[in-house]
Amino acid sequence: MSVVSLRNVSKSYPSSTKGGATVTAIDSVSLDVEAGDIYGIIGYSGAGKSTLVRLVNALERATGGEIFINGRDIVGLPERELRKIRLGIGMIFQQFNLLGSRTVAGNVAYPLEVAGVPKSERVARVAELLSFVGLSDKAASYPDQLSGGQKQRVGIARALATSPSILLADEATSALDPETTHEVLALLKRVNAELGITIIVITHEMDVIQTIATKVAVMDQGAVIERGPVFDVFSNPQHAASARFVSTVVKGVPSASELAVLRERHSGRIVTLSFRDTAVDQSEVFGEFVRADVPFQVIYGGVNEIQGRPFGHLTLALHADDDRVDAALGRVRLLTTVTEVR
Amino acid sequence: MDALMNLLPEFWTATGETLYIVAATLFFGGIGGLIVGLGLYLTRGGSILENKPVFVVLNVLVNLIRPIPFIIFLAAAQPLARSVTGSGIGNDAVIFTISLAASFAMGRIVEQNLLTVTPGVIDAARSMGAGPIRIIFTVLLPEALGPLILGFTFIFVALVDMSAVSGIVGGGGLGNFAIQYGYRQYEPVVTWAAVLLIIILVQLVQFLGNSLARKALRR
């Protein structure tokens, strides 16, 4: 059973001007998040991804469709019921949103107070959580005495306090430097692996998806335009917007402008070879060019790895006459995908 | 100087009255201000208890009452003071009227202080299952405590100011003392003595407010 299941979920706002058209932030999105997933939702700012995640814990109300949390439809539930459901869904934020008037321990204890946990249990649970995120020595510090990475770790400890089954991460690493980002992502991975918590990660950084997500959905203009296992979307994006995100972490087929620059420096025919998984042996592919006596140069591209599976795109300039090149490409096409770029 | 010495008993009585009026109005006006300010903050668009009619009524009320010069408000609100406190004159009537005026002045300050609380913190509390009442007492007020203390210190000066014209409706205090025994009797020393004491009082409270706010802000 899906932990979170969205069925044709929509969210629209009344127009800010009288008589204007309503603004649709989320347009009929359906999505299934299975137990144990780290589900990435990526999109440019304004794509609706933050709104979507705020619908999951009903910080904002959906205006259409159904949202099932552990099998229960939460759309239309009264606020009082929603509060109970929110105890089972942790959330972390881009700006951390810690209470500046409380110490680190006080922040982590907050959701336990809301849940009515007795004081003695709270103290023990807070100590346990701070030890999990490696901040036991900061219990008495105030948030403004912490670095960004430490603040987010407090945020994570706080979000985990009531032992939720779901954790929502809304741009949780967007305010952090690359190194701290990886620390926080590693912690989220532990949360998923050791505590078995299903995580929904909202981000505009493909690197975040590549590092921790198992599945990904790409959002554009309020709709999910592509979804699937991360490897599939990365190695073979179906949508232009998805391809643009993928190209931020791995170079694909050169764009027209990039090609123009390449053309200035390289003669010969230019082709892009796409490798996917271990199905293709690169040495065999390059062997074909050597056997056909086609000298070549790798001029663009890269190879990457997702969950231990390699993929990539390499663009080659081939220096030989058309007959020899065509013969070689004919055999290479049997081994892998070839895109001739003109 | 002799005049002042002869008036010392009255001077201390007036000081006591000022302290009494200001303390009482700080209490009642402070509570009223918190209620009005929270009302404005919570019912505005996008807030946790969004309610446009309530917001509009409160907002208009604040804007109507705040610009009225206090000396006129004191006279205009006299019938209301009479029906609430039983008398239209004297210190109790003055306390009622100042508290009323201060509630609206303070309400605006409280609203502005609450607006400095990051909305994300309220989102975080909501995401943890907190309801509106809990959010008010465990998030909003503690997070805005430093600025709120400074706001209350600021309003304290306004209260001293307002209490000075209480003589109009038979109230006492240092303002009334300065006018009655200093200004009207051509005794500038008496007036200055009252002024000096008010300055000292305000300085003390400002110092206290600043240090409490610093403590709340941990700076």
Coordinates of C-alpha atoms in Angstrom, one line a residue:
Chain A
M1 CA 0.0 0.0 0.0
S2 CA 1.2 3.5 -0.8
V3 CA 2.1 5.6 2.2
V4 CA 1.2 8.8 0.3
S5 CA -1.1 8.6 -2.6
L6 CA -2.4 11.6 -4.5
R7 CA -5.3 11.2 -6.9
N8 CA -6.0 14.1 -9.4
V9 CA -5.1 16.6 -6.7
S10 CA -5.6 20.2 -7.6
K11 CA -5.0 23.5 -5.8
S12 CA -6.2 26.8 -7.1
Y13 CA -6.3 30.2 -5.5
P14 CA -9.0 32.9 -6.2
S15 CA -7.7 35.7 -8.3
S16 CA -6.1 38.6 -6.4
T17 CA -8.0 41.0 -8.6
K18 CA -11.7 41.1 -8.7
G19 CA -13.2 39.1 -11.6
G20 CA -9.8 37.8 -12.7
A21 CA -9.1 34.1 -13.5
T22 CA -8.3 31.8 -10.6
V23 CA -4.7 30.8 -10.3
T24 CA -4.0 27.1 -10.6
A25 CA -1.0 26.1 -8.6
I26 CA -1.4 22.3 -8.8
D27 CA -3.1 20.8 -11.8
S28 CA -4.6 17.3 -11.3
V29 CA -1.5 15.6 -9.9
S30 CA -1.5 11.9 -9.2
L31 CA 1.4 10.3 -7.4
D32 CA 2.2 7.2 -5.3
V33 CA 4.9 7.1 -2.7
E34 CA 5.6 3.6 -1.5
A35 CA 6.9 2.8 2.0
G36 CA 10.7 3.2 2.2
D37 CA 10.9 5.4 -0.9
I38 CA 13.0 8.6 -1.0
Y39 CA 10.8 10.3 -3.5
G40 CA 12.3 13.4 -5.1
I41 CA 10.1 16.1 -6.6
I42 CA 12.1 18.5 -8.8
G43 CA 11.0 21.6 -10.6
Y44 CA 12.0 25.2 -11.2
S45 CA 10.7 27.8 -8.7
G46 CA 7.1 28.4 -9.3
A47 CA 6.5 24.9 -10.7
G48 CA 4.3 24.2 -7.7
K49 CA 6.4 21.6 -5.9
S50 CA 6.4 23.4 -2.5
T51 CA 2.6 23.8 -2.7
L52 CA 2.3 20.1 -3.5
V53 CA 4.3 19.0 -0.5
R54 CA 2.3 21.4 1.7
L55 CA -0.9 19.7 0.6
V56 CA 0.5 16.4 1.9
N57 CA 0.4 17.6 5.5
A58 CA -2.5 19.9 4.8
L59 CA -0.7 23.1 5.6
E60 CA -2.6 24.1 2.6
R61 CA -5.9 22.6 1.6
A62 CA -6.4 20.9 -1.8
T63 CA -9.2 22.3 -3.8
G64 CA -9.8 19.0 -5.7
G65 CA -8.9 15.3 -5.7
E66 CA -8.0 12.9 -2.9
I67 CA -4.9 12.7 -0.8
F68 CA -4.4 9.4 1.0
I69 CA -2.0 9.2 4.0
N70 CA -1.5 5.6 5.0
G71 CA -4.8 4.8 3.3
R72 CA -6.9 7.6 4.8
D73 CA -8.2 10.5 2.6
I74 CA -7.3 13.7 4.4
V75 CA -9.0 16.1 1.9
G76 CA -11.9 17.9 3.7
L77 CA -11.0 16.6 7.2
P78 CA -11.6 19.1 9.9
E79 CA -8.5 21.0 11.3
R80 CA -8.7 19.1 14.6
E81 CA -8.3 15.7 12.8
L82 CA -5.6 17.1 10.6
R83 CA -3.5 18.0 13.7
K84 CA -3.5 14.3 14.7
I85 CA -2.4 13.3 11.2
R86 CA 0.4 15.9 11.2
L87 CA 1.9 14.2 14.2
G88 CA 2.7 11.3 11.9
I89 CA 4.3 13.5 9.2
G90 CA 7.6 15.3 10.0
M91 CA 8.6 18.3 8.0
I92 CA 11.9 20.2 7.5
F93 CA 12.3 23.6 5.8
Q94 CA 14.7 25.6 3.7
Q95 CA 15.0 28.2 6.3
F96 CA 15.0 25.6 9.1
N97 CA 12.2 27.5 11.0
L98 CA 13.6 26.8 14.5
L99 CA 12.1 28.6 17.4
G100 CA 14.7 31.2 18.3
S101 CA 13.3 31.6 21.8
R102 CA 14.0 27.9 22.6
T103 CA 17.2 26.0 23.0
V104 CA 18.1 23.1 20.7
A105 CA 16.6 20.7 23.2
G106 CA 13.5 22.9 23.6
N107 CA 13.0 22.9 19.9
V108 CA 13.3 19.1 19.6
A109 CA 10.9 18.7 22.6
Y110 CA 8.3 21.0 21.0
P111 CA 6.4 18.4 19.0
L112 CA 6.5 16.0 22.0
E113 CA 4.8 18.7 24.1
V114 CA 2.2 19.1 21.3
A115 CA 1.7 15.3 21.3
G116 CA 1.2 15.3 25.1
V117 CA 4.3 13.2 25.9
P118 CA 5.1 13.3 29.7
K119 CA 8.2 15.3 30.7
S120 CA 10.4 12.4 31.8
E121 CA 9.9 10.6 28.4
R122 CA 10.4 13.9 26.6
V123 CA 13.9 14.4 28.1
A124 CA 14.9 10.8 27.2
R125 CA 13.6 11.1 23.7
V126 CA 15.3 14.5 23.1
A127 CA 18.6 13.0 24.2
E128 CA 18.2 10.1 21.9
L129 CA 17.3 12.3 18.9
L130 CA 20.2 14.7 19.5
S131 CA 22.6 11.8 19.7
F132 CA 21.1 10.4 16.4
V133 CA 21.9 13.7 14.6
G134 CA 25.2 14.2 16.4
L135 CA 24.3 17.3 18.3
S136 CA 24.2 16.1 21.9
D137 CA 26.8 18.7 23.0
K138 CA 24.5 21.5 21.6
A139 CA 21.4 20.7 23.6
A140 CA 21.6 23.9 25.6
S141 CA 22.6 26.2 22.7
Y142 CA 20.2 28.5 20.9
P143 CA 19.6 28.3 17.2
D144 CA 21.4 31.5 16.4
Q145 CA 24.6 30.0 17.8
L146 CA 24.5 27.2 15.3
S147 CA 25.8 26.9 11.7
G148 CA 23.3 26.2 8.9
G149 CA 24.1 22.5 8.7
Q150 CA 23.6 22.2 12.5
K151 CA 20.3 24.1 12.3
Q152 CA 19.0 21.7 9.7
R153 CA 20.1 18.7 11.8
V154 CA 18.1 20.2 14.7
G155 CA 15.2 20.5 12.3
I156 CA 15.6 16.9 11.3
A157 CA 15.7 15.8 15.0
R158 CA 12.6 17.9 15.7
A159 CA 10.8 16.5 12.7
L160 CA 11.6 12.9 13.8
A161 CA 10.6 13.4 17.5
T162 CA 7.1 12.0 17.3
S163 CA 8.4 9.0 15.2
P164 CA 6.5 9.9 12.0
S165 CA 6.3 7.4 9.2
I166 CA 6.7 10.2 6.6
L167 CA 9.3 13.0 6.4
L168 CA 8.7 16.0 4.1
A169 CA 11.8 17.9 3.1
D170 CA 11.0 21.3 1.5
E171 CA 14.2 22.5 -0.2
A172 CA 16.0 21.3 3.0
T173 CA 19.5 21.9 1.6
S174 CA 18.9 24.9 -0.7
A175 CA 20.3 27.3 1.9
L176 CA 23.4 25.2 2.6
D177 CA 26.8 25.1 1.0
P178 CA 27.7 22.0 -1.1
E179 CA 29.7 20.3 1.7
T180 CA 27.0 20.8 4.3
T181 CA 24.4 19.8 1.8
H182 CA 26.1 16.4 1.5
E183 CA 26.2 16.0 5.3
V184 CA 22.5 16.7 5.6
L185 CA 21.7 14.4 2.6
A186 CA 23.8 11.6 4.3
L187 CA 21.7 12.1 7.4
L188 CA 18.5 11.9 5.5
K189 CA 19.7 8.7 3.9
R190 CA 20.3 7.3 7.4
V191 CA 16.9 8.4 8.5
N192 CA 15.5 6.4 5.6
A193 CA 17.7 3.3 6.0
E194 CA 17.9 3.0 9.8
L195 CA 14.5 4.3 10.8
G196 CA 12.6 3.1 7.7
I197 CA 11.0 6.5 7.2
T198 CA 9.6 7.4 3.8
I199 CA 10.9 10.7 2.6
I200 CA 9.6 13.2 0.1
V201 CA 12.3 15.6 -1.0
I202 CA 11.4 18.8 -2.8
T203 CA 14.3 20.4 -4.6
H204 CA 15.4 22.4 -7.6
E205 CA 18.9 20.8 -7.5
M206 CA 19.3 17.6 -9.6
D207 CA 22.4 16.8 -7.5
V208 CA 20.1 16.3 -4.5
I209 CA 18.0 13.8 -6.5
Q210 CA 21.0 12.0 -7.8
T211 CA 22.5 11.7 -4.3
I212 CA 19.6 10.3 -2.3
A213 CA 16.4 9.8 -4.3
T214 CA 15.1 6.4 -5.4
K215 CA 12.3 7.8 -7.5
V216 CA 11.7 11.2 -9.0
A217 CA 8.9 13.3 -10.4
V218 CA 9.5 16.3 -12.5
M219 CA 7.1 19.2 -12.1
D220 CA 6.4 22.0 -14.5
Q221 CA 3.6 24.6 -14.3
G222 CA 1.8 22.7 -11.6
A223 CA 1.7 19.4 -13.3
V224 CA 3.9 16.3 -13.0
I225 CA 5.4 15.9 -16.5
E226 CA 7.6 12.9 -15.9
R227 CA 8.1 10.3 -13.2
G228 CA 9.9 7.1 -12.5
P229 CA 13.0 5.5 -11.0
V230 CA 15.8 8.0 -10.8
F231 CA 18.1 6.0 -13.1
D232 CA 15.4 5.8 -15.9
V233 CA 14.7 9.6 -15.8
F234 CA 18.4 10.5 -15.7
S235 CA 19.6 8.1 -18.4
N236 CA 16.7 8.7 -20.7
P237 CA 14.6 11.8 -20.0
Q238 CA 11.4 12.0 -22.1
H239 CA 10.6 15.7 -21.6
A240 CA 12.6 18.8 -22.5
A241 CA 12.3 20.2 -19.0
S242 CA 13.5 16.9 -17.5
A243 CA 16.4 16.8 -19.9
R244 CA 17.4 20.3 -18.8
F245 CA 17.5 19.2 -15.2
V246 CA 19.5 16.1 -16.1
S247 CA 22.0 18.2 -18.1
T248 CA 22.8 20.2 -14.9
V249 CA 24.5 17.1 -13.5
V250 CA 25.5 15.2 -16.6
K251 CA 26.1 16.5 -20.1
G252 CA 23.9 15.0 -22.8
V253 CA 23.6 15.8 -26.5
P254 CA 25.2 19.2 -27.1
S255 CA 22.7 22.0 -27.6
A256 CA 22.7 24.1 -30.9
S257 CA 24.8 26.8 -29.3
E258 CA 27.2 24.4 -27.7
L259 CA 27.5 22.6 -31.0
A260 CA 28.4 25.9 -32.8
V261 CA 31.3 26.3 -30.4
L262 CA 32.4 22.7 -30.9
R263 CA 32.2 23.1 -34.7
E264 CA 34.6 26.0 -34.6
R265 CA 37.3 23.9 -33.0
H266 CA 36.7 20.5 -34.5
S267 CA 36.4 19.3 -38.1
G268 CA 34.8 16.0 -39.1
R269 CA 31.4 14.5 -38.3
I270 CA 30.2 14.8 -34.8
V271 CA 28.1 12.1 -33.1
T272 CA 26.9 11.5 -29.6
L273 CA 27.0 8.0 -28.2
S274 CA 24.7 7.3 -25.3
F275 CA 25.6 4.6 -22.8
R276 CA 23.1 3.2 -20.4
D277 CA 23.9 0.8 -17.6
T278 CA 26.5 -2.0 -18.1
A279 CA 24.7 -3.4 -21.1
V280 CA 27.2 -1.7 -23.4
D281 CA 30.9 -2.3 -23.2
Q282 CA 32.6 1.0 -24.1
S283 CA 35.8 -0.7 -25.1
E284 CA 33.8 -2.7 -27.8
V285 CA 32.3 0.5 -29.1
F286 CA 35.6 2.3 -29.4
G287 CA 37.1 -0.8 -30.8
E288 CA 34.8 -0.6 -33.8
F289 CA 36.1 2.9 -34.7
V290 CA 39.7 1.6 -34.4
R291 CA 39.0 -1.4 -36.5
A292 CA 37.3 0.7 -39.2
D293 CA 40.3 3.0 -39.1
V294 CA 38.3 6.1 -38.0
P295 CA 40.4 8.3 -35.7
F296 CA 38.3 10.1 -33.2
Q297 CA 38.4 12.6 -30.4
V298 CA 36.0 12.8 -27.4
I299 CA 35.0 16.5 -27.4
Y300 CA 32.0 16.7 -25.1
G301 CA 30.0 14.8 -22.5
G302 CA 30.4 12.8 -19.4
V303 CA 29.7 9.5 -17.6
N304 CA 27.8 9.3 -14.3
E305 CA 26.5 6.8 -11.9
I306 CA 23.1 6.5 -10.2
Q307 CA 22.7 3.8 -7.5
G308 CA 25.7 2.0 -8.8
R309 CA 24.5 2.0 -12.4
P310 CA 26.6 4.0 -14.9
F311 CA 25.2 6.0 -17.8
G312 CA 26.4 8.9 -19.9
H313 CA 26.7 10.6 -23.2
L314 CA 30.0 11.1 -25.1
T315 CA 30.2 13.3 -28.1
L316 CA 32.9 12.4 -30.6
A317 CA 34.5 14.2 -33.6
L318 CA 35.2 11.5 -36.3
H319 CA 38.1 12.2 -38.6
A320 CA 37.7 10.0 -41.7
D321 CA 35.9 10.0 -45.0
D322 CA 32.1 9.4 -45.1
D323 CA 32.3 5.8 -46.2
R324 CA 34.5 4.6 -43.4
V325 CA 32.6 6.6 -40.8
D326 CA 29.2 5.2 -42.1
A327 CA 30.6 1.7 -42.0
A328 CA 31.8 2.2 -38.4
L329 CA 28.6 3.9 -37.2
G330 CA 26.6 1.1 -38.7
R331 CA 28.3 -1.4 -36.5
V332 CA 28.3 0.9 -33.5
R333 CA 24.5 1.4 -33.8
L334 CA 24.1 -2.3 -33.1
L335 CA 25.8 -1.8 -29.7
T336 CA 24.4 1.5 -28.5
T337 CA 22.3 4.6 -29.3
V338 CA 24.0 7.0 -31.7
T339 CA 22.8 10.5 -32.3
E340 CA 24.4 12.3 -35.2
V341 CA 24.5 16.0 -34.4
R342 CA 24.6 18.5 -37.3
Chain B
M1 CA 12.0 76.6 46.6
D2 CA 10.0 77.3 49.7
A3 CA 6.8 76.7 47.8
L4 CA 8.0 73.3 46.8
M5 CA 9.0 72.4 50.3
N6 CA 5.6 73.4 51.6
L7 CA 4.0 71.3 48.9
L8 CA 6.1 68.2 49.5
P9 CA 3.2 66.1 50.9
E10 CA 1.0 67.0 47.9
F11 CA 4.1 66.3 45.6
W12 CA 4.5 62.7 47.0
T13 CA 0.7 62.1 46.8
A14 CA 0.8 63.2 43.2
T15 CA 3.8 60.9 42.5
G16 CA 1.9 58.0 44.0
E17 CA -1.2 58.8 41.9
T18 CA 0.9 58.9 38.7
L19 CA 2.5 55.6 39.5
Y20 CA -1.0 54.1 40.3
I21 CA -2.6 55.4 37.1
V22 CA 0.4 54.4 34.9
A23 CA 0.7 50.9 36.5
A24 CA -3.1 50.3 36.3
T25 CA -3.3 51.5 32.7
L26 CA -0.2 49.6 31.7
F27 CA -1.9 46.5 33.0
F28 CA -5.3 47.0 31.5
G29 CA -4.1 48.7 28.4
G30 CA -1.4 46.1 28.0
I31 CA -3.9 43.3 28.1
G32 CA -6.2 45.2 25.8
G33 CA -3.3 45.9 23.4
L34 CA -2.3 42.3 23.3
I35 CA -5.9 41.3 22.5
V36 CA -6.3 44.0 19.8
G37 CA -2.8 43.3 18.4
L38 CA -3.3 39.5 18.3
G39 CA -6.8 40.1 16.8
L40 CA -5.3 42.2 14.0
Y41 CA -2.5 39.7 13.4
L42 CA -4.4 36.5 13.5
T43 CA -7.4 37.6 11.4
R44 CA -5.4 39.3 8.6
G45 CA -5.3 37.6 5.2
G46 CA -3.2 34.5 5.1
S47 CA -2.9 34.2 8.9
I48 CA -4.0 31.2 11.0
L49 CA -7.4 32.6 11.9
E50 CA -8.0 34.6 8.7
N51 CA -11.3 36.5 9.1
K52 CA -11.8 39.5 6.9
P53 CA -14.8 41.1 8.6
V54 CA -13.2 41.0 12.0
F55 CA -9.9 42.3 10.7
V56 CA -11.6 45.2 8.9
V57 CA -13.6 46.2 12.0
L58 CA -10.6 46.1 14.2
N59 CA -8.4 47.9 11.7
V60 CA -10.9 50.7 11.2
L61 CA -11.5 51.0 15.0
V62 CA -7.7 51.4 15.6
N63 CA -7.4 54.0 12.8
L64 CA -10.4 55.9 14.1
I65 CA -9.3 56.1 17.8
R66 CA -5.6 56.5 17.5
P67 CA -5.5 60.0 15.9
I68 CA -7.9 61.6 18.4
P69 CA -5.9 63.9 20.6
F70 CA -6.1 62.3 24.1
I71 CA -7.4 65.4 25.8
I72 CA -10.5 65.3 23.5
F73 CA -10.8 61.6 23.8
L74 CA -10.9 61.9 27.6
A75 CA -13.8 64.3 27.4
A76 CA -15.6 62.4 24.6
A77 CA -15.3 59.0 26.4
Q78 CA -16.6 60.4 29.7
P79 CA -20.1 58.9 29.4
L80 CA -18.6 55.5 28.7
A81 CA -16.2 55.9 31.6
R82 CA -19.2 56.8 33.8
S83 CA -21.2 53.8 32.8
V84 CA -18.3 51.4 33.4
T85 CA -16.6 52.8 36.5
G86 CA -19.6 54.4 38.1
S87 CA -18.1 57.9 37.9
G88 CA -17.1 60.2 35.0
I89 CA -14.5 61.9 37.1
G90 CA -11.6 60.9 39.3
N91 CA -8.7 58.5 38.9
D92 CA -10.7 55.4 38.1
A93 CA -12.5 57.1 35.2
V94 CA -9.1 58.3 34.0
I95 CA -7.6 54.8 34.2
F96 CA -10.5 53.5 32.2
T97 CA -10.2 56.0 29.4
I98 CA -6.4 55.8 29.2
S99 CA -6.6 52.0 29.1
L100 CA -9.1 52.2 26.3
A101 CA -6.9 54.6 24.2
A102 CA -3.8 52.6 25.0
S103 CA -5.3 49.3 23.9
F104 CA -5.7 50.6 20.4
A105 CA -2.3 52.4 20.3
M106 CA -0.6 49.3 21.8
G107 CA -2.6 47.0 19.6
R108 CA -1.0 48.5 16.5
I109 CA 2.5 48.1 18.1
V110 CA 1.8 44.5 19.1
E111 CA 0.5 43.7 15.6
Q112 CA 3.8 45.1 14.1
N113 CA 5.9 43.2 16.5
L114 CA 4.1 39.9 15.8
L115 CA 4.6 40.5 12.1
T116 CA 8.4 40.3 12.6
V117 CA 8.0 36.6 13.6
T118 CA 9.0 34.5 10.5
P119 CA 5.8 33.0 9.0
G120 CA 7.9 29.8 8.5
V121 CA 8.1 29.2 12.3
I122 CA 4.3 29.2 12.4
D123 CA 4.3 26.7 9.5
A124 CA 6.7 24.5 11.4
A125 CA 4.5 24.6 14.6
R126 CA 1.4 23.8 12.5
S127 CA 3.3 20.9 10.7
M128 CA 3.9 19.5 14.2
G129 CA 0.2 19.5 15.0
A130 CA 0.0 22.6 17.1
G131 CA -3.4 24.5 17.2
P132 CA -3.9 28.2 17.2
I133 CA -4.1 28.7 21.0
R134 CA -0.9 26.8 21.4
I135 CA 0.8 28.7 18.6
I136 CA -0.1 32.0 20.2
F137 CA 1.3 31.1 23.6
T138 CA 4.3 28.9 22.7
V139 CA 5.4 30.4 19.4
L140 CA 4.1 33.9 18.6
L141 CA 4.4 35.6 22.0
P142 CA 7.8 34.0 23.0
E143 CA 9.3 34.6 19.5
A144 CA 8.2 38.3 19.6
L145 CA 9.0 38.8 23.3
G146 CA 12.0 41.1 22.8
P147 CA 10.3 43.6 20.5
L148 CA 7.1 43.3 22.6
I149 CA 9.0 44.4 25.8
L150 CA 10.3 47.4 23.8
G151 CA 6.8 48.2 22.6
F152 CA 5.5 48.1 26.2
T153 CA 8.3 50.4 27.3
F154 CA 7.4 52.8 24.5
I155 CA 3.8 52.8 25.4
F156 CA 4.8 53.5 29.1
V157 CA 6.0 56.9 28.1
A158 CA 2.7 57.5 26.2
L159 CA 0.8 56.5 29.4
V160 CA 2.7 59.0 31.5
D161 CA 1.9 61.6 28.8
M162 CA -1.8 60.8 28.8
S163 CA -2.0 60.7 32.6
A164 CA -0.7 64.3 32.7
V165 CA -4.0 65.7 31.5
S166 CA -6.1 63.7 33.9
G167 CA -6.8 66.9 35.9
I168 CA -9.4 67.8 33.2
V169 CA -11.7 65.2 34.6
G170 CA -10.6 65.4 38.2
G171 CA -7.9 62.9 38.2
G172 CA -4.6 63.5 40.0
G173 CA -0.9 62.8 39.4
L174 CA 2.2 64.8 38.6
G175 CA 0.8 66.5 35.5
N176 CA -2.1 67.8 37.5
F177 CA 0.2 68.8 40.3
A178 CA 2.5 70.8 37.9
I179 CA -0.4 72.7 36.4
Q180 CA -2.3 73.3 39.6
Y181 CA 0.5 74.3 42.0
G182 CA 3.2 75.3 39.5
Y183 CA 1.7 76.9 36.4
R184 CA -1.4 78.5 38.0
Q185 CA 0.5 79.7 41.1
Y186 CA 3.4 81.2 39.1
E187 CA 5.9 78.8 40.8
P188 CA 8.2 77.5 38.0
V189 CA 10.3 75.5 40.5
V190 CA 7.3 73.5 41.4
T191 CA 6.6 72.7 37.7
W192 CA 10.2 71.8 37.1
A193 CA 10.3 69.5 40.1
A194 CA 7.4 67.6 38.6
V195 CA 9.1 67.5 35.2
L196 CA 12.3 66.3 36.7
L197 CA 10.6 63.4 38.5
I198 CA 8.8 62.4 35.3
I199 CA 12.1 62.4 33.4
I200 CA 13.7 60.2 36.1
L201 CA 10.7 57.9 36.1
V202 CA 10.7 57.5 32.3
Q203 CA 14.5 57.0 32.2
L204 CA 14.3 54.2 34.9
V205 CA 11.5 52.4 33.0
Q206 CA 13.3 52.8 29.7
F207 CA 16.5 51.3 31.2
L208 CA 14.5 48.4 32.7
G209 CA 12.7 47.8 29.4
N210 CA 16.0 47.8 27.4
S211 CA 17.7 45.4 29.7
L212 CA 14.7 43.0 29.8
A213 CA 14.5 43.1 26.0
R214 CA 18.2 42.4 25.7
K215 CA 17.7 39.4 28.0
A216 CA 14.8 38.2 25.9
L217 CA 16.8 38.7 22.7
R218 CA 19.9 37.2 24.3
R219 CA 22.1 40.0 23.0

